[in-house]
XYZ file of C-alpha atoms in Angstrom:
319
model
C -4.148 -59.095 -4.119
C -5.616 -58.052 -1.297
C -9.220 -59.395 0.077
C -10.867 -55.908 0.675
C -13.758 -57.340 3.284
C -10.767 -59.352 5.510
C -7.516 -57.683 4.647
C -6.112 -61.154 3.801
C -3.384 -61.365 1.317
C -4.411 -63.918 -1.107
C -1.634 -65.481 -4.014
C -3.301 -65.069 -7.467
C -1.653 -68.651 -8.174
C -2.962 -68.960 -12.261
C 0.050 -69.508 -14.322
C 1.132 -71.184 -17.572
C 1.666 -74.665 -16.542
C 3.104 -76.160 -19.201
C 5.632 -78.811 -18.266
C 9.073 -79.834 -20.464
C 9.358 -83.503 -19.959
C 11.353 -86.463 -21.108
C 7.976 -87.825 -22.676
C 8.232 -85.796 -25.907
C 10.753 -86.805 -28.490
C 13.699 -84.014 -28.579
C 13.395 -81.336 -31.037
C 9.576 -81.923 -30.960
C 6.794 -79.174 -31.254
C 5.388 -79.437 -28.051
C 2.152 -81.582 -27.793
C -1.100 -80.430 -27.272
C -3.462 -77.691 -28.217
C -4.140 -75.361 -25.406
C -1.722 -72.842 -23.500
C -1.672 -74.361 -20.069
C -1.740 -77.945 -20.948
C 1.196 -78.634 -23.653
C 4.456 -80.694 -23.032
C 7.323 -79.672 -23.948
C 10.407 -81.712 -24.795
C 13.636 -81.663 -22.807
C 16.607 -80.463 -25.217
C 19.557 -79.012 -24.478
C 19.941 -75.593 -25.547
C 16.642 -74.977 -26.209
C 15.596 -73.134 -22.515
C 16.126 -70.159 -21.222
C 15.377 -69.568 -17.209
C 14.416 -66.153 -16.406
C 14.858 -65.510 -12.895
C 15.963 -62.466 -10.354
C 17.844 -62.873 -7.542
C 15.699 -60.964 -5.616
C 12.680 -63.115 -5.957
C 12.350 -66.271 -3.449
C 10.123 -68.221 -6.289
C 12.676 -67.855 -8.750
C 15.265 -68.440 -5.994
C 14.169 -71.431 -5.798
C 14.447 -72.582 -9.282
C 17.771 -71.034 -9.919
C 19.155 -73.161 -7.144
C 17.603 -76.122 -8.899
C 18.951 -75.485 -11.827
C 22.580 -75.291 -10.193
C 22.523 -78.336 -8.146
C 21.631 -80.147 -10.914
C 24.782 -79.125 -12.820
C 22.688 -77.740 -15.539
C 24.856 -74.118 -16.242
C 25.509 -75.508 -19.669
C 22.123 -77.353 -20.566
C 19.649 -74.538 -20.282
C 20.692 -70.770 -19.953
C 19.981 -68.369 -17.302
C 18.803 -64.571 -17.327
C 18.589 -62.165 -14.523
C 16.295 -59.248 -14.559
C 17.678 -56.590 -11.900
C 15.726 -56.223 -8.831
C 13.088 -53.875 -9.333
C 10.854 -53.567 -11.736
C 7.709 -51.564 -12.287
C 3.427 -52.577 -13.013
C 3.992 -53.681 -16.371
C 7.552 -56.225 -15.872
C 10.471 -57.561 -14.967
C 13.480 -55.358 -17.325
C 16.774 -57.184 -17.856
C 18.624 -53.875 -16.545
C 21.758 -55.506 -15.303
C 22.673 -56.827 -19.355
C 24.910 -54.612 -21.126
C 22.352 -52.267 -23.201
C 19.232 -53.524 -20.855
C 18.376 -56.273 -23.266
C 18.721 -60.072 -22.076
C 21.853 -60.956 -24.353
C 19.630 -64.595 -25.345
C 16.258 -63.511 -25.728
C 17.052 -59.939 -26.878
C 14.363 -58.284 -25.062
C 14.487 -55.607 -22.474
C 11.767 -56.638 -20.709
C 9.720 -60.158 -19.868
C 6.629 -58.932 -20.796
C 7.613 -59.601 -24.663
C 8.145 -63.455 -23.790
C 4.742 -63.646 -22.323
C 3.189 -61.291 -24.892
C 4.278 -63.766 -27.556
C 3.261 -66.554 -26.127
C -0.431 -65.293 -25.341
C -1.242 -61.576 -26.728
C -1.815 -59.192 -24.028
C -0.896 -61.782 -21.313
C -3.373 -60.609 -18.512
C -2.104 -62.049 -15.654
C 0.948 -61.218 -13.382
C 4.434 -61.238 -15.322
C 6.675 -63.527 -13.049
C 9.686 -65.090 -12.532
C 10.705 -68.008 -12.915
C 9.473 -68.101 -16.340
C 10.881 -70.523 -18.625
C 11.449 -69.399 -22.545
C 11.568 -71.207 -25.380
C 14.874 -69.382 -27.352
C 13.741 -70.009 -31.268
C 10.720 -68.504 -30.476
C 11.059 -66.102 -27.340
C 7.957 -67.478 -25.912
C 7.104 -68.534 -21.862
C 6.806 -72.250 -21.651
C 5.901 -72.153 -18.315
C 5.724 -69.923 -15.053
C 4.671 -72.125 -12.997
C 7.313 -71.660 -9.981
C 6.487 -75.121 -8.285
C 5.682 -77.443 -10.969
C 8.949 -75.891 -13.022
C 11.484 -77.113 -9.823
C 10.081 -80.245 -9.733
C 10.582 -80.732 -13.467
C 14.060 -79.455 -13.571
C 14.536 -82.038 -10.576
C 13.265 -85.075 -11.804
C 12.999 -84.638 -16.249
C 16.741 -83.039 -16.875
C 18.542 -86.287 -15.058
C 20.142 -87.322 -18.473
C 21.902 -84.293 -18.680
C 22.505 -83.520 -14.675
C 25.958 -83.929 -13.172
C 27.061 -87.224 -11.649
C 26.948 -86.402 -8.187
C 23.609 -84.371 -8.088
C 21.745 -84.996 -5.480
C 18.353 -86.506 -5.969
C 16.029 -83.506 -4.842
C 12.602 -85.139 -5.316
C 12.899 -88.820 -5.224
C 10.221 -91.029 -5.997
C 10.580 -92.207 -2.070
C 10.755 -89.284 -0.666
C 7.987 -87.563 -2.129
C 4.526 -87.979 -0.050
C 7.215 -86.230 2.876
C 8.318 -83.440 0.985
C 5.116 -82.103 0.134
C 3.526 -82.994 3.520
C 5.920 -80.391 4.859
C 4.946 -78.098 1.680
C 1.695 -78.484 3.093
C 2.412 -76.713 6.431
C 5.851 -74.717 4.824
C 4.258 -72.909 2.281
C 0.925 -71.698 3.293
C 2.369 -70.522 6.741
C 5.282 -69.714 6.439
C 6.724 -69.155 2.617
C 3.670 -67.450 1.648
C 2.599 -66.566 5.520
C 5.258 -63.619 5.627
C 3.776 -61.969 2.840
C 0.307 -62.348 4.147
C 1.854 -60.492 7.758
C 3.194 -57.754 5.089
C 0.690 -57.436 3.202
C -2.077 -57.771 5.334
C -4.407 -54.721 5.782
C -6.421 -55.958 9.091
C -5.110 -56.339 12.579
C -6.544 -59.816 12.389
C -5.040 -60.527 9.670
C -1.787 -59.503 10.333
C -2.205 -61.122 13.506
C -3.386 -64.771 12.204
C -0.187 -64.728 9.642
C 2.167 -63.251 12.362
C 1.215 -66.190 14.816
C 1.197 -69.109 12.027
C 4.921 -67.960 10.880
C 6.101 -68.156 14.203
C 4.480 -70.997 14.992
C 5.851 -73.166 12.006
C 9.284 -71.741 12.902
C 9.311 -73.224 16.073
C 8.071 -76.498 14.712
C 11.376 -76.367 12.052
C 13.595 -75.709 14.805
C 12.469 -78.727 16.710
C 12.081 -80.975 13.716
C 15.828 -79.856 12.227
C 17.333 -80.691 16.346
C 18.296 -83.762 15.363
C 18.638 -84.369 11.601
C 21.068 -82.441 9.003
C 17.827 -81.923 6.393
C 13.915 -81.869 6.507
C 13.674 -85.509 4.534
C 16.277 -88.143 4.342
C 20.031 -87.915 4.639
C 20.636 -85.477 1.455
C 19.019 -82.010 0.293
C 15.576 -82.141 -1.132
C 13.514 -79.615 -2.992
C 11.866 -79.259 0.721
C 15.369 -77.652 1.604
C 15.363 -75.158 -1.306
C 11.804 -73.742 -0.781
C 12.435 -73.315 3.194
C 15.905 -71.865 2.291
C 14.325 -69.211 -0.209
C 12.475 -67.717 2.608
C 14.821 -68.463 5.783
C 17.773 -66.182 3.757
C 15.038 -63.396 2.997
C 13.963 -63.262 6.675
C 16.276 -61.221 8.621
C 17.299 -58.970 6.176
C 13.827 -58.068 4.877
C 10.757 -60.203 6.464
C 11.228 -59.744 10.143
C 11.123 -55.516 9.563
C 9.433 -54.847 6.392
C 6.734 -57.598 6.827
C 6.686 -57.071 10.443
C 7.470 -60.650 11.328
C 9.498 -59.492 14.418
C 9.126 -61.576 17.456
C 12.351 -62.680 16.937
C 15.332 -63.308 14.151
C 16.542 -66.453 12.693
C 19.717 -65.856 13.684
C 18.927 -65.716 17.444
C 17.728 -69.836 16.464
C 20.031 -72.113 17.320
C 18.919 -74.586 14.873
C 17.480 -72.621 12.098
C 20.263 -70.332 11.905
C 23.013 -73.674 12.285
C 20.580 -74.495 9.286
C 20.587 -71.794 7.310
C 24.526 -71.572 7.046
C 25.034 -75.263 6.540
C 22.657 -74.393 3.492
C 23.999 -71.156 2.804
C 27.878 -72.700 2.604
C 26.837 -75.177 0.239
C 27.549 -74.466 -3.146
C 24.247 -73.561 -5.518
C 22.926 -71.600 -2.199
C 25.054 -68.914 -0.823
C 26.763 -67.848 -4.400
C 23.014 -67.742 -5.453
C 21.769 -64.881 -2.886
C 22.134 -61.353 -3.129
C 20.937 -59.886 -0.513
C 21.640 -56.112 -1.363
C 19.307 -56.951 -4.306
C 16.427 -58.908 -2.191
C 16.534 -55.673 -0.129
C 16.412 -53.423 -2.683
C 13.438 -55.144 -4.711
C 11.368 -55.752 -1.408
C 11.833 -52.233 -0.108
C 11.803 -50.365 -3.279
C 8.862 -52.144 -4.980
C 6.727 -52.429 -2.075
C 5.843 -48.749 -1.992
C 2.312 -49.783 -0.455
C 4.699 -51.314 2.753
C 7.477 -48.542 2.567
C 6.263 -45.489 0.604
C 9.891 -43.730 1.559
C 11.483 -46.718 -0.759
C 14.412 -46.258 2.006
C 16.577 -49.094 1.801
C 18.311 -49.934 5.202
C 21.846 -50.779 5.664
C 21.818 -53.669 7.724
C 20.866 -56.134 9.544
C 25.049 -57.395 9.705
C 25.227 -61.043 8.036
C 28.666 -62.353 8.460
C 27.207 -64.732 10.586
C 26.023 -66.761 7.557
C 29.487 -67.688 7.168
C 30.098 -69.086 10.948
C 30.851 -72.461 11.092
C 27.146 -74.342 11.689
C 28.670 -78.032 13.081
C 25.488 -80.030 11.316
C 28.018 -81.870 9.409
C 27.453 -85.173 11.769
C 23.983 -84.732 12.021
C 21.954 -87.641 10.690
C-alpha cells in the first residue's frame, strides 16, 4: 500500500508466522493455541511449499528448499505468474488445480486455515497436506527454518546457509539489503511522489555500489560458502534488468554493465538451485501484467538479451 500524504510504498509485513521446528515431536498437532504463534513439527511428507517463480519472496524460499536437497522431503507447487485481487491460481497444473492440495487457487489454503483470511494471499505459503491449511507465510522466518530445522533430512553436502556463526553478519547486511534495496525497488515503482521516487531511486543505487565494492574481493557476502544473505540479494539482482531497472524506473544503470555484481550474479546464477530456478519470461510477465497501476498497456517487452548470465564469471578463486 501506498502512503497517500507521502507517496511512500510501505510493505504490509503481517503474516502467519507460525514456524515448523525440530522442537515438536513428529506427527504432532502443532502446539499452541493461537494462529500466529503455533509450532509445527518437521515431518517428511507432511509440507507443501507454494511458491511462483515469478515472485522474488518465494524465490527465495524455493531456492532454499533446493539447496537443501529437500525435492523429496516436502513438495512444491507453482501457481503461474499472474494472478488477480482475490489469489494466486495454480494455472500451469493440468486442469488448474494444484495436483497435492487439489485447489485451484491459494486462497482455499488460507481460507481454511482462518475464515475469510483478510490479509494479502502470498507466496511462499507453506500448507499443511492432511488438512490443506497455511502453516505459515511468513517469507523470511520460513527460509530460515527450512535452513536451519530440516538438517536431518538435507543432503550431505548442503551448504550451511545460516550458521550459528555467521548469523549477526547476515542479517546486518539484511539490515541495509532489504530495506534499500530488495524492498527499495518496489518503493521507486511504486512510489507516487517525486520525492519518493527519488529517496528509493538514490538508496538502491547507493547500496549497489556498496555490493559491488564489498563482493571486489570475496566470492560471497559472508564467509567462504553461500548464505541465505546470497539468496535474498540474488532474488532481486536476477529481477533487475529484466524488469526493475524499466518498469520500476531504477535506471541509472544495469547490473550487467557491473563488473562485480554481474561476475556475481552468474557465478550465482550457474550454480545449481539458482539459474534452473528463474524464469524470467514469467517474472516479466507477472510484474508487467499485474502491475496495471505501473503499466496499464500490460505490454510485455521482449528483451533486455540475457545470454550473458551464462558467460563465464572467473569468481571461482575468489576468497
Amino acid at each position: 500500500m501506498t502512503d497517500t500524504d507521502t507517496g511512500t510504498f510501505d510493505r504490509d509485513t503481517r503474516y502467519i508466522s507460525d514456524r515448523i521446528t525440530t522442537d515438536v515431536p513428529p506427527g504432532s498437532a502443532p502446539v499452541g493455541a493461537k494462529v500466529g504463534e503455533m509450532t509445527w513439527p518437521v515431518e517428511a511428507g507432511r509440507y507443501h511449499l507454494a511458491g511462483a517463480r515469478a515472485c522474488p519472496w518465494a524465490h527465495r524460499a524455493i531456492i532454499a528448499r533446493a539447496l537443501m536437497g529437500l525435492d523429496d522431503v516436502i513438495s512444491l507447487g507453482l501457481a503461474g505468474p499472474t494472478h488477480d485481487e482475490h489469489s494466486w491460481t495454480f494455472d500451469l497444473d493440468p486442469g488448474g488445480k494444484d495436483p497435492v492440495l487439489g485447489i485451484e487457487r491459494l486462497q482455499e489454503a488460507y481460507f481454511n486455515r482462518v475464515p475469510d483470511y483478510p490479509l494479502g494471499i502470498t507466496v511462499p505459503a507453506m500448507v499443511d497436506i492432511p488438512t490443506v491449511a497455511v502453516v505459515t507465510n511468513d517469507f523470511d522466518q520460513l527460509s530460515i527454518d527450512l535452513a536451519t530445522q530440516w538438517g536431518a533430512f538435507a543432503n550431505e553436502d548442503a551448504p550451511e546457509l545460516y550458521a550459528d556463526a555467521q548469523r549477526d553478519e547476515i542479517e546486518a547486511i539484511n539490515a541495509r539489503v532489504y530495506p534499500d534495496l530488495n524492498n527499495g525497488v518496489y518503493q521507486a515503482g511504486f512510489a507516487t511522489s517525486q520525492s519518493a521516487y527519488d529517496d528509493a531511486y538514490q538508496r538502491v543505487f547507493a547500496t549497489l555500489a556498496w555490493l559491488e565494492e564489498h563482493l571486489a574481493n570475496r566470492r560471497y557476502l559472508v564467509g567462504d560458502s553461500i548464505t541465505l544473505a546470497d539468496i535474498r540479494l540474488y532474488a532481486t539482482l536476477v529481477r533487475f534488468d529484466p524488469v526493475y531497472h524499466g518498469h520500476f524506473k531504477c535506471n541509472r544503470q544495469t547490473i550487467s554493465s557491473m563488473p562485480v555484481l554481474s561476475a556475481y550474479l552468474r557465478d550465482l546464477y550457474q550454480t545449481p538451485g539458482f539459474g534452473d530456478t528463474t524464469d524470467i519470461d514469467q517474472i516479466k510477465e507477472h510484474y508487467y501484467v499485474v502491475h496495471t497501476n505501473v503499466n496499464p498497456t500490460q505490454i510485455v517487452p521482449h528483451g533486455p538479451e540475457l545470454s550473458w548470465l551464462m558467460a563465464p564469471h572467473g569468481r571461482e578463486d575468489l576468497p
